[in-house]
Tab-separated table of N, CA and C and ligand atoms in Angstrom:
chain	number	residue	atom	x	y	z
A	1	MET	N	-14.670	3.009	15.165
A	1	MET	CA	-13.354	3.601	15.481
A	1	MET	C	-13.158	4.874	14.658
A	2	THR	N	-12.810	5.984	15.335
A	2	THR	CA	-12.508	7.177	14.678
A	2	THR	C	-10.948	7.260	14.378
A	3	TYR	N	-10.597	7.613	13.208
A	3	TYR	CA	-9.196	7.706	12.871
A	3	TYR	C	-8.990	8.818	11.850
A	4	THR	N	-7.740	9.241	11.788
A	4	THR	CA	-7.397	10.208	10.794
A	4	THR	C	-6.207	9.672	9.971
A	5	ILE	N	-6.189	10.074	8.661
A	5	ILE	CA	-5.069	9.667	7.916
A	5	ILE	C	-4.032	10.799	7.748
A	6	VAL	N	-2.869	10.532	8.162
A	6	VAL	CA	-1.757	11.489	8.225
A	6	VAL	C	-0.480	11.017	7.622
A	7	PRO	N	0.430	11.856	7.240
A	7	PRO	CA	1.704	11.366	6.743
A	7	PRO	C	2.444	10.639	7.854
A	8	MET	N	3.064	9.511	7.519
A	8	MET	CA	3.904	8.771	8.458
A	8	MET	C	5.209	9.555	8.795
A	9	THR	N	5.580	9.491	10.076
A	9	THR	CA	6.737	10.191	10.520
A	9	THR	C	7.628	9.112	11.290
A	10	TYR	N	8.810	9.542	11.629
A	10	TYR	CA	9.689	8.608	12.428
A	10	TYR	C	8.995	8.132	13.628
A	11	ASP	N	8.199	8.942	14.295
A	11	ASP	CA	7.519	8.542	15.524
A	11	ASP	C	6.619	7.327	15.332
A	12	HIS	N	6.115	7.208	14.112
A	12	HIS	CA	5.169	6.046	13.781
A	12	HIS	C	5.965	4.782	13.529
A	13	VAL	N	7.269	4.868	13.311
A	13	VAL	CA	7.975	3.707	12.798
A	13	VAL	C	7.871	2.464	13.677
A	14	PRO	N	8.042	2.581	15.059
A	14	PRO	CA	7.931	1.320	15.865
A	14	PRO	C	6.534	0.634	15.719
A	15	GLN	N	5.488	1.419	15.671
A	15	GLN	CA	4.185	0.744	15.541
A	15	GLN	C	3.962	0.191	14.162
A	16	VAL	N	4.497	0.874	13.140
A	16	VAL	CA	4.308	0.337	11.807
A	16	VAL	C	5.157	-0.997	11.645
A	17	ALA	N	6.283	-1.036	12.265
A	17	ALA	CA	7.128	-2.261	12.222
A	17	ALA	C	6.393	-3.383	12.896
A	18	GLU	N	5.747	-3.015	13.979
A	18	GLU	CA	4.906	-4.077	14.736
A	18	GLU	C	3.802	-4.578	13.799
A	19	ILE	N	3.129	-3.736	13.053
A	19	ILE	CA	2.045	-4.138	12.128
A	19	ILE	C	2.707	-4.975	11.029
A	20	GLU	N	3.862	-4.602	10.558
A	20	GLU	CA	4.586	-5.440	9.542
A	20	GLU	C	4.759	-6.843	10.004
A	21	ARG	N	5.248	-6.934	11.325
A	21	ARG	CA	5.516	-8.265	11.863
A	21	ARG	C	4.272	-9.104	11.995
A	22	MET	N	3.103	-8.397	12.285
A	22	MET	CA	1.833	-9.104	12.445
A	22	MET	C	1.309	-9.627	11.053
A	23	CYS	N	1.709	-8.908	10.001
A	23	CYS	CA	0.981	-9.163	8.756
A	23	CYS	C	1.823	-9.915	7.723
A	24	PHE	N	3.160	-9.844	7.807
A	24	PHE	CA	3.925	-10.396	6.674
A	24	PHE	C	5.027	-11.367	7.172
A	25	SER	N	5.296	-12.368	6.312
A	25	SER	CA	6.347	-13.355	6.727
A	25	SER	C	7.773	-12.788	6.510
A	26	ASP	N	7.820	-11.746	5.662
A	26	ASP	CA	9.152	-11.023	5.388
A	26	ASP	C	8.935	-9.535	5.801
A	27	PRO	N	8.766	-9.230	7.081
A	27	PRO	CA	8.389	-7.874	7.417
A	27	PRO	C	9.448	-6.855	7.177
A	28	TRP	N	9.109	-5.628	6.837
A	28	TRP	CA	10.081	-4.560	6.811
A	28	TRP	C	10.484	-4.249	8.245
A	29	SER	N	11.814	-4.003	8.412
A	29	SER	CA	12.414	-3.640	9.712
A	29	SER	C	12.154	-2.129	9.971
A	30	GLU	N	12.420	-1.712	11.146
A	30	GLU	CA	12.385	-0.284	11.448
A	30	GLU	C	13.349	0.486	10.604
A	31	ARG	N	14.530	-0.095	10.402
A	31	ARG	CA	15.545	0.576	9.502
A	31	ARG	C	14.968	0.745	8.118
A	32	MET	N	14.415	-0.282	7.535
A	32	MET	CA	13.831	-0.209	6.217
A	32	MET	C	12.738	0.876	6.097
A	33	LEU	N	11.944	0.928	7.168
A	33	LEU	CA	10.844	1.926	7.184
A	33	LEU	C	11.435	3.325	7.272
A	34	ARG	N	12.482	3.502	8.054
A	34	ARG	CA	13.112	4.831	8.160
A	34	ARG	C	13.747	5.259	6.798
A	35	GLU	N	14.344	4.189	6.104
A	35	GLU	CA	14.913	4.519	4.792
A	35	GLU	C	13.771	4.934	3.774
A	36	HIS	N	12.587	4.283	3.926
A	36	HIS	CA	11.496	4.682	3.051
A	36	HIS	C	11.170	6.124	3.282
A	37	LEU	N	11.158	6.546	4.596
A	37	LEU	CA	10.730	7.948	4.899
A	37	LEU	C	11.834	8.884	4.450
A	38	ASP	N	13.048	8.440	4.356
A	38	ASP	CA	14.133	9.341	3.883
A	38	ASP	C	14.213	9.482	2.366
A	39	ASN	N	13.463	8.620	1.661
A	39	ASN	CA	13.519	8.599	0.180
A	39	ASN	C	12.603	9.650	-0.356
A	40	GLN	N	13.187	10.591	-1.096
A	40	GLN	CA	12.381	11.687	-1.607
A	40	GLN	C	11.389	11.298	-2.612
A	41	CYS	N	11.512	10.113	-3.198
A	41	CYS	CA	10.538	9.603	-4.170
A	41	CYS	C	9.456	8.770	-3.467
A	42	ALA	N	9.488	8.691	-2.124
A	42	ALA	CA	8.519	7.832	-1.454
A	42	ALA	C	7.603	8.623	-0.564
A	43	ALA	N	6.391	8.066	-0.381
A	43	ALA	CA	5.407	8.695	0.582
A	43	ALA	C	4.880	7.550	1.408
A	44	ALA	N	4.414	7.858	2.595
A	44	ALA	CA	3.776	6.829	3.458
A	44	ALA	C	2.768	7.544	4.275
A	45	LEU	N	1.660	6.803	4.519
A	45	LEU	CA	0.559	7.359	5.258
A	45	LEU	C	0.220	6.362	6.378
A	46	VAL	N	-0.277	6.908	7.502
A	46	VAL	CA	-0.811	5.971	8.512
A	46	VAL	C	-2.271	6.439	8.851
A	47	ALA	N	-3.055	5.452	9.231
A	47	ALA	CA	-4.347	5.760	9.773
A	47	ALA	C	-4.164	5.644	11.319
A	48	GLN	N	-4.455	6.798	12.027
A	48	GLN	CA	-4.074	6.912	13.438
A	48	GLN	C	-5.382	7.124	14.251
A	49	GLY	N	-5.522	6.204	15.277
A	49	GLY	CA	-6.668	6.331	16.170
A	49	GLY	C	-6.531	7.613	17.085
A	50	GLU	N	-7.599	7.894	17.761
A	50	GLU	CA	-7.620	9.139	18.603
A	50	GLU	C	-6.497	9.069	19.706
A	51	ASP	N	-6.224	7.861	20.169
A	51	ASP	CA	-5.166	7.735	21.225
A	51	ASP	C	-3.744	7.597	20.612
A	52	GLY	N	-3.603	7.786	19.316
A	52	GLY	CA	-2.316	7.723	18.712
A	52	GLY	C	-1.931	6.353	18.172
A	53	THR	N	-2.755	5.357	18.437
A	53	THR	CA	-2.404	4.007	17.881
A	53	THR	C	-2.489	4.011	16.336
A	54	VAL	N	-1.474	3.441	15.797
A	54	VAL	CA	-1.409	3.336	14.304
A	54	VAL	C	-2.262	2.081	13.991
A	55	LEU	N	-3.387	2.282	13.265
A	55	LEU	CA	-4.229	1.161	12.913
A	55	LEU	C	-3.863	0.459	11.628
A	56	GLY	N	-3.221	1.313	10.748
A	56	GLY	CA	-2.803	0.690	9.429
A	56	GLY	C	-1.938	1.751	8.704
A	57	TYR	N	-1.369	1.237	7.695
A	57	TYR	CA	-0.436	2.172	6.982
A	57	TYR	C	-0.315	1.723	5.502
A	58	ALA	N	0.226	2.609	4.685
A	58	ALA	CA	0.463	2.305	3.245
A	58	ALA	C	1.638	3.108	2.783
A	59	GLY	N	2.386	2.520	1.844
A	59	GLY	CA	3.543	3.257	1.256
A	59	GLY	C	3.520	3.222	-0.255
A	60	LEU	N	4.133	4.275	-0.778
A	60	LEU	CA	4.106	4.527	-2.249
A	60	LEU	C	5.482	4.977	-2.683
A	61	LEU	N	5.926	4.514	-3.827
A	61	LEU	CA	7.120	5.016	-4.470
A	61	LEU	C	6.729	5.555	-5.822
A	62	VAL	N	7.293	6.771	-6.138
A	62	VAL	CA	6.935	7.412	-7.429
A	62	VAL	C	8.208	7.486	-8.228
A	63	VAL	N	8.170	6.931	-9.498
A	63	VAL	CA	9.288	7.068	-10.435
A	63	VAL	C	8.766	7.645	-11.696
A	64	LEU	N	9.137	8.907	-11.979
A	64	LEU	CA	8.584	9.671	-13.083
A	64	LEU	C	7.059	9.667	-12.911
A	65	ASP	N	6.336	9.148	-13.939
A	65	ASP	CA	4.883	9.227	-13.753
A	65	ASP	C	4.244	7.825	-13.392
A	66	GLU	N	5.084	7.010	-12.729
A	66	GLU	CA	4.633	5.673	-12.374
A	66	GLU	C	4.580	5.583	-10.787
A	67	GLY	N	3.514	5.040	-10.295
A	67	GLY	CA	3.406	4.891	-8.826
A	67	GLY	C	3.394	3.392	-8.421
A	68	TYR	N	4.356	3.043	-7.549
A	68	TYR	CA	4.409	1.694	-7.044
A	68	TYR	C	4.043	1.648	-5.600
A	69	ILE	N	2.944	0.937	-5.303
A	69	ILE	CA	2.517	0.811	-3.887
A	69	ILE	C	3.351	-0.269	-3.265
A	70	THR	N	4.044	0.094	-2.195
A	70	THR	CA	5.046	-0.814	-1.624
A	70	THR	C	4.358	-1.775	-0.618
A	71	ASN	N	3.511	-1.233	0.205
A	71	ASN	CA	2.777	-2.097	1.228
A	71	ASN	C	1.594	-1.450	1.667
A	72	VAL	N	0.604	-2.301	1.998
A	72	VAL	CA	-0.664	-1.837	2.683
A	72	VAL	C	-0.952	-2.820	3.792
A	73	ALA	N	-1.114	-2.443	5.006
A	73	ALA	CA	-1.406	-3.363	6.105
A	73	ALA	C	-2.222	-2.649	7.137
A	74	VAL	N	-3.104	-3.442	7.763
A	74	VAL	CA	-4.088	-2.967	8.815
A	74	VAL	C	-4.012	-3.896	9.966
A	75	ARG	N	-3.961	-3.448	11.170
A	75	ARG	CA	-3.997	-4.298	12.315
A	75	ARG	C	-5.177	-5.274	12.293
A	76	PRO	N	-5.036	-6.544	12.578
A	76	PRO	CA	-6.042	-7.525	12.387
A	76	PRO	C	-7.381	-7.099	13.119
A	77	LEU	N	-7.334	-6.458	14.284
A	77	LEU	CA	-8.527	-6.083	15.006
A	77	LEU	C	-9.362	-5.010	14.362
A	78	TYR	N	-8.754	-4.276	13.428
A	78	TYR	CA	-9.361	-3.090	12.786
A	78	TYR	C	-9.703	-3.289	11.333
A	79	ARG	N	-9.680	-4.549	10.879
A	79	ARG	CA	-9.926	-4.744	9.444
A	79	ARG	C	-11.490	-4.691	9.158
A	80	ARG	N	-11.753	-4.603	7.887
A	80	ARG	CA	-13.151	-4.524	7.384
A	80	ARG	C	-13.874	-3.296	7.938
A	81	GLN	N	-13.125	-2.228	8.107
A	81	GLN	CA	-13.747	-0.947	8.456
A	81	GLN	C	-13.445	0.122	7.511
A	82	GLY	N	-12.839	-0.241	6.375
A	82	GLY	CA	-12.573	0.737	5.362
A	82	GLY	C	-11.258	1.453	5.483
A	83	ILE	N	-10.328	1.034	6.412
A	83	ILE	CA	-9.087	1.703	6.596
A	83	ILE	C	-8.148	1.581	5.387
A	84	ALA	N	-8.028	0.421	4.825
A	84	ALA	CA	-7.094	0.238	3.730
A	84	ALA	C	-7.693	1.009	2.521
A	85	ALA	N	-9.009	0.921	2.337
A	85	ALA	CA	-9.607	1.635	1.188
A	85	ALA	C	-9.371	3.128	1.347
A	86	ASP	N	-9.519	3.634	2.559
A	86	ASP	CA	-9.247	5.112	2.828
A	86	ASP	C	-7.826	5.471	2.430
A	87	LEU	N	-6.899	4.635	2.925
A	87	LEU	CA	-5.426	4.975	2.653
A	87	LEU	C	-5.168	4.935	1.124
A	88	LEU	N	-5.694	3.899	0.450
A	88	LEU	CA	-5.466	3.868	-0.962
A	88	LEU	C	-6.236	5.021	-1.751
A	89	THR	N	-7.298	5.425	-1.194
A	89	THR	CA	-8.017	6.504	-1.878
A	89	THR	C	-7.172	7.807	-1.885
A	90	VAL	N	-6.376	8.003	-0.801
A	90	VAL	CA	-5.501	9.132	-0.811
A	90	VAL	C	-4.398	9.035	-1.909
A	91	PHE	N	-3.874	7.816	-2.120
A	91	PHE	CA	-2.919	7.617	-3.145
A	91	PHE	C	-3.560	7.838	-4.532
A	92	ASP	N	-4.837	7.369	-4.599
A	92	ASP	CA	-5.577	7.516	-5.853
A	92	ASP	C	-5.730	8.988	-6.246
A	93	ARG	N	-6.020	9.801	-5.230
A	93	ARG	CA	-6.189	11.272	-5.466
A	93	ARG	C	-4.849	11.828	-5.824
A	94	PHE	N	-3.811	11.396	-5.181
A	94	PHE	CA	-2.483	11.856	-5.507
A	94	PHE	C	-2.095	11.517	-6.967
A	95	ALA	N	-2.445	10.313	-7.399
A	95	ALA	CA	-2.170	9.871	-8.743
A	95	ALA	C	-2.880	10.757	-9.768
A	96	GLN	N	-4.118	10.982	-9.446
A	96	GLN	CA	-4.877	11.792	-10.433
A	96	GLN	C	-4.443	13.258	-10.440
A	97	GLY	N	-4.116	13.790	-9.257
A	97	GLY	CA	-3.729	15.213	-9.135
A	97	GLY	C	-2.331	15.458	-9.796
A	98	ASN	N	-1.488	14.399	-9.793
A	98	ASN	CA	-0.173	14.569	-10.281
A	98	ASN	C	0.113	13.889	-11.679
A	99	HIS	N	-1.044	13.558	-12.270
A	99	HIS	CA	-1.013	12.963	-13.593
A	99	HIS	C	-0.168	11.726	-13.719
A	100	LEU	N	-0.192	10.879	-12.757
A	100	LEU	CA	0.501	9.618	-12.858
A	100	LEU	C	-0.196	8.746	-13.954
A	101	ALA	N	0.597	7.934	-14.635
A	101	ALA	CA	0.100	7.018	-15.669
A	101	ALA	C	-0.648	5.830	-15.024
A	102	PHE	N	-0.111	5.389	-13.886
A	102	PHE	CA	-0.759	4.233	-13.220
A	102	PHE	C	-0.284	4.073	-11.798
A	103	LEU	N	-1.031	3.368	-10.995
A	103	LEU	CA	-0.532	2.801	-9.690
A	103	LEU	C	-0.504	1.305	-9.815
A	104	THR	N	0.558	0.720	-9.329
A	104	THR	CA	0.654	-0.742	-9.441
A	104	THR	C	1.256	-1.319	-8.218
A	105	LEU	N	1.067	-2.646	-8.052
A	105	LEU	CA	1.588	-3.388	-6.867
A	105	LEU	C	1.553	-4.843	-7.164
A	106	GLU	N	2.344	-5.595	-6.352
A	106	GLU	CA	2.276	-7.075	-6.367
A	106	GLU	C	1.570	-7.542	-5.126
A	107	VAL	N	0.920	-8.668	-5.263
A	107	VAL	CA	0.210	-9.264	-4.144
A	107	VAL	C	0.289	-10.771	-4.298
A	108	ARG	N	0.416	-11.518	-3.173
A	108	ARG	CA	0.480	-12.975	-3.198
A	108	ARG	C	-0.728	-13.474	-3.875
A	109	SER	N	-0.550	-14.511	-4.673
A	109	SER	CA	-1.765	-15.048	-5.448
A	109	SER	C	-2.786	-15.668	-4.529
A	110	SER	N	-2.440	-16.045	-3.271
A	110	SER	CA	-3.370	-16.613	-2.354
A	110	SER	C	-4.040	-15.584	-1.458
A	111	ASN	N	-3.633	-14.272	-1.581
A	111	ASN	CA	-4.119	-13.249	-0.671
A	111	ASN	C	-5.515	-12.689	-1.089
A	112	ALA	N	-6.551	-13.508	-0.845
A	112	ALA	CA	-7.877	-13.160	-1.335
A	112	ALA	C	-8.391	-11.800	-0.765
A	113	PRO	N	-8.153	-11.462	0.533
A	113	PRO	CA	-8.626	-10.147	0.955
A	113	PRO	C	-7.994	-9.028	0.209
A	114	ALA	N	-6.682	-9.084	-0.029
A	114	ALA	CA	-6.021	-7.989	-0.741
A	114	ALA	C	-6.454	-7.913	-2.197
A	115	LEU	N	-6.623	-9.076	-2.792
A	115	LEU	CA	-7.043	-9.064	-4.237
A	115	LEU	C	-8.458	-8.472	-4.295
A	116	ALA	N	-9.321	-8.815	-3.333
A	116	ALA	CA	-10.710	-8.266	-3.355
A	116	ALA	C	-10.641	-6.757	-3.182
A	117	LEU	N	-9.784	-6.294	-2.247
A	117	LEU	CA	-9.675	-4.859	-1.979
A	117	LEU	C	-9.261	-4.119	-3.230
A	118	TYR	N	-8.168	-4.599	-3.899
A	118	TYR	CA	-7.676	-3.865	-5.060
A	118	TYR	C	-8.678	-3.933	-6.214
A	119	GLU	N	-9.312	-5.002	-6.382
A	119	GLU	CA	-10.372	-5.116	-7.458
A	119	GLU	C	-11.507	-4.175	-7.179
A	120	LYS	N	-11.873	-4.038	-5.911
A	120	LYS	CA	-12.985	-3.148	-5.600
A	120	LYS	C	-12.587	-1.685	-5.944
A	121	LEU	N	-11.312	-1.353	-5.765
A	121	LEU	CA	-10.783	0.038	-6.002
A	121	LEU	C	-10.383	0.231	-7.435
A	122	GLY	N	-10.733	-0.680	-8.324
A	122	GLY	CA	-10.486	-0.446	-9.761
A	122	GLY	C	-9.153	-0.922	-10.341
A	123	TYR	N	-8.382	-1.678	-9.460
A	123	TYR	CA	-7.154	-2.273	-10.043
A	123	TYR	C	-7.550	-3.538	-10.806
A	124	ARG	N	-6.740	-3.765	-11.824
A	124	ARG	CA	-6.994	-4.979	-12.701
A	124	ARG	C	-5.717	-5.860	-12.659
A	125	ARG	N	-5.994	-7.148	-12.848
A	125	ARG	CA	-4.874	-8.153	-12.936
A	125	ARG	C	-4.125	-8.035	-14.224
A	126	MET	N	-2.849	-7.608	-14.141
A	126	MET	CA	-2.113	-7.390	-15.383
A	126	MET	C	-1.113	-8.517	-15.699
A	127	GLY	N	-0.973	-9.445	-14.779
A	127	GLY	CA	-0.021	-10.574	-15.033
A	127	GLY	C	0.490	-11.173	-13.802
A	128	LEU	N	1.442	-12.123	-13.888
A	128	LEU	CA	1.984	-12.887	-12.764
A	128	LEU	C	3.527	-12.743	-12.769
A	129	ARG	N	4.142	-12.563	-11.566
A	129	ARG	CA	5.503	-12.752	-11.424
A	129	ARG	C	5.755	-14.085	-10.775
A	130	LYS	N	6.256	-15.123	-11.486
A	130	LYS	CA	6.400	-16.404	-10.944
A	130	LYS	C	7.399	-16.509	-9.827
A	131	HIS	N	7.061	-17.202	-8.779
A	131	HIS	CA	7.951	-17.436	-7.600
A	131	HIS	C	8.447	-16.140	-7.030
A	132	TYR	N	7.743	-15.099	-7.080
A	132	TYR	CA	8.225	-13.781	-6.630
A	132	TYR	C	8.456	-13.756	-5.120
A	133	TYR	N	7.618	-14.435	-4.371
A	133	TYR	CA	7.678	-14.427	-2.903
A	133	TYR	C	8.376	-15.638	-2.306
A	134	GLU	N	9.050	-15.457	-1.128
A	134	GLU	CA	9.566	-16.604	-0.368
A	134	GLU	C	8.752	-16.635	0.945
A	135	HIS	N	8.871	-17.764	1.620
A	135	HIS	CA	8.338	-17.916	2.963
A	135	HIS	C	6.797	-17.716	3.052
A	136	PRO	N	5.972	-18.473	2.345
A	136	PRO	CA	6.351	-19.537	1.440
A	136	PRO	C	6.509	-18.976	0.019
A	137	ARG	N	7.198	-19.845	-0.816
A	137	ARG	CA	7.381	-19.452	-2.196
A	137	ARG	C	6.046	-19.355	-2.897
A	138	GLU	N	5.780	-18.307	-3.619
A	138	GLU	CA	4.463	-18.100	-4.213
A	138	GLU	C	4.558	-17.107	-5.331
A	139	ASP	N	3.645	-17.200	-6.327
A	139	ASP	CA	3.601	-16.155	-7.405
A	139	ASP	C	3.013	-14.902	-6.868
A	140	ALA	N	3.404	-13.820	-7.556
A	140	ALA	CA	2.751	-12.492	-7.348
A	140	ALA	C	1.813	-12.147	-8.446
A	141	VAL	N	0.636	-11.653	-8.107
A	141	VAL	CA	-0.246	-11.097	-9.041
A	141	VAL	C	0.076	-9.631	-9.191
A	142	ILE	N	0.219	-9.124	-10.407
A	142	ILE	CA	0.488	-7.685	-10.609
A	142	ILE	C	-0.901	-7.050	-10.806
A	143	MET	N	-1.208	-6.087	-9.970
A	143	MET	CA	-2.467	-5.413	-10.003
A	143	MET	C	-2.202	-3.920	-10.355
A	144	THR	N	-2.893	-3.377	-11.390
A	144	THR	CA	-2.622	-2.037	-11.810
A	144	THR	C	-3.877	-1.260	-12.020
A	145	ARG	N	-3.820	-0.010	-11.656
A	145	ARG	CA	-4.932	0.889	-11.958
A	145	ARG	C	-4.382	2.045	-12.800
A	146	GLY	N	-4.915	2.120	-14.034
A	146	GLY	CA	-4.395	3.116	-15.001
A	146	GLY	C	-5.210	4.364	-14.898
A	147	TYR	N	-4.491	5.482	-15.280
A	147	TYR	CA	-5.162	6.829	-15.290
A	147	TYR	C	-4.953	7.432	-16.662
A	148	THR	N	-6.017	8.110	-17.109
A	148	THR	CA	-5.910	8.863	-18.323
A	148	THR	C	-5.301	10.224	-17.951
A	149	ASN	N	-4.293	10.621	-18.713
A	149	ASN	CA	-3.578	11.885	-18.474
A	149	ASN	C	-4.521	13.022	-18.987
A	150	ALA	N	-5.123	13.775	-18.040
A	150	ALA	CA	-6.087	14.804	-18.400
A	150	ALA	C	-5.529	15.853	-19.350
A	151	ALA	N	-4.276	16.221	-19.150
A	151	ALA	CA	-3.667	17.224	-19.957
A	151	ALA	C	-3.570	16.696	-21.439
A	152	GLU	N	-3.073	15.456	-21.612
A	152	GLU	CA	-3.048	14.914	-23.024
A	152	GLU	C	-4.401	14.846	-23.612
A	153	THR	N	-5.463	14.419	-22.849
A	153	THR	CA	-6.719	14.237	-23.429
A	153	THR	C	-7.310	15.541	-23.956
A	154	THR	N	-7.007	16.702	-23.124
A	154	THR	CA	-7.532	17.922	-23.579
A	154	THR	C	-6.899	18.386	-24.921
A	155	GLU	N	-5.532	18.125	-25.012
A	155	GLU	CA	-4.833	18.583	-26.223
A	155	GLU	C	-5.198	17.826	-27.470
A	156	SER	N	-5.524	16.521	-27.361
A	156	SER	CA	-5.742	15.715	-28.502
A	156	SER	C	-7.079	15.929	-29.205
B	201	COA	N1	-12.461	-10.735	2.356
B	201	COA	C1	-13.046	-10.303	1.265
B	201	COA	N2	-13.011	-9.003	0.828
B	201	COA	C2	-12.209	-8.184	1.591
B	201	COA	C3	-11.541	-8.601	2.704
B	201	COA	C4	-11.655	-9.944	3.122
B	201	COA	N3	-11.114	-10.414	4.230
B	201	COA	N4	-10.860	-7.544	3.238
B	201	COA	C5	-11.123	-6.520	2.420
B	201	COA	N5	-11.898	-6.913	1.425
B	201	COA	C6	-12.421	-6.051	0.288
B	201	COA	C7	-13.916	-5.824	0.413
B	201	COA	O1	-14.442	-5.570	-0.863
B	201	COA	C8	-13.945	-4.561	1.258
B	201	COA	O2	-15.132	-3.834	1.179
B	201	COA	P1	-16.373	-4.242	2.082
B	201	COA	O3	-15.879	-4.376	3.512
B	201	COA	O4	-17.354	-3.114	1.968
B	201	COA	O5	-16.901	-5.533	1.541
B	201	COA	C9	-12.802	-3.758	0.675
B	201	COA	O6	-11.812	-4.691	0.341
B	201	COA	C10	-12.259	-2.688	1.579
B	201	COA	O7	-11.818	-3.292	2.747
B	201	COA	P2	-11.089	-2.463	3.879
B	201	COA	O8	-11.964	-2.547	5.139
B	201	COA	O9	-10.745	-1.137	3.438
B	201	COA	O10	-9.801	-3.335	4.073
B	201	COA	P3	-8.987	-3.578	5.446
B	201	COA	O11	-8.811	-2.239	6.113
B	201	COA	O12	-9.562	-4.663	6.202
B	201	COA	O13	-7.490	-3.989	4.867
B	201	COA	C11	-5.952	-5.562	3.996
B	201	COA	C12	-7.403	-5.009	3.842
B	201	COA	C13	-5.809	-6.594	2.762
B	201	COA	C14	-4.900	-4.476	3.890
B	201	COA	C15	-5.863	-6.286	5.349
B	201	COA	O14	-6.661	-7.515	5.307
B	201	COA	C16	-4.429	-6.668	5.772
B	201	COA	O15	-3.773	-5.860	6.359
B	201	COA	N6	-4.005	-7.875	5.378
B	201	COA	C17	-2.597	-8.297	5.768
B	201	COA	C18	-1.591	-7.495	4.932
B	201	COA	C19	-1.784	-7.703	3.446
B	201	COA	O16	-2.026	-8.726	2.985
B	201	COA	N7	-1.604	-6.590	2.745
B	201	COA	C20	-1.685	-6.503	1.311
B	201	COA	C21	-0.302	-6.798	0.722
B	201	COA	S1	-0.336	-6.587	-1.064
């Protein structure tokens, strides 16, 4: 499957909401997704097939030099083709280019595919948030990838 990674726009919202409903027990609504797009501290990307189908998406919130990945999801039929890794690689380059201290996210402790994905991309388990999720109630694993601030390294 050929796809391109592009910034998410309002036009993508219905398809992304559909992916949310396919992937999560507490999916973001179209309204929540539009609010994310309206947030000047937020960014979102979609992987778009040649026919315009949104195959996957990822969201990021930036607070000062900290990056919080809000969601990553790929349509079930298009998994294990590198789409999530490609989306996260764009955020990784953004983090490096903008001297972020880290990227971090929470993931259900039973979500083996996501844990494997983040570990492959250099994220490390930093702790647990007990009973963080509902439907079903479950702990969240905090996964973080730290970055060395190149400017500080040069000066020291
Ligand atoms: N089992 C084991 N490892 C897996 C895996 C699985 N089901 N899915 C991904 N990985 C790991 C592998 O190391 C993989 O590399 P490989 O295929 O060369 O072995 C690597 O992650 C990259 O996988 P990729 O193809 O980029 O992932 P994907 O596009 O299939 O998307 C998810 C991965 C987790 C986003 C996808 O399964 C998904 O949408 N799940 C439902 C939503 C979700 O749980 N999101 C995460 C919330 S924190």
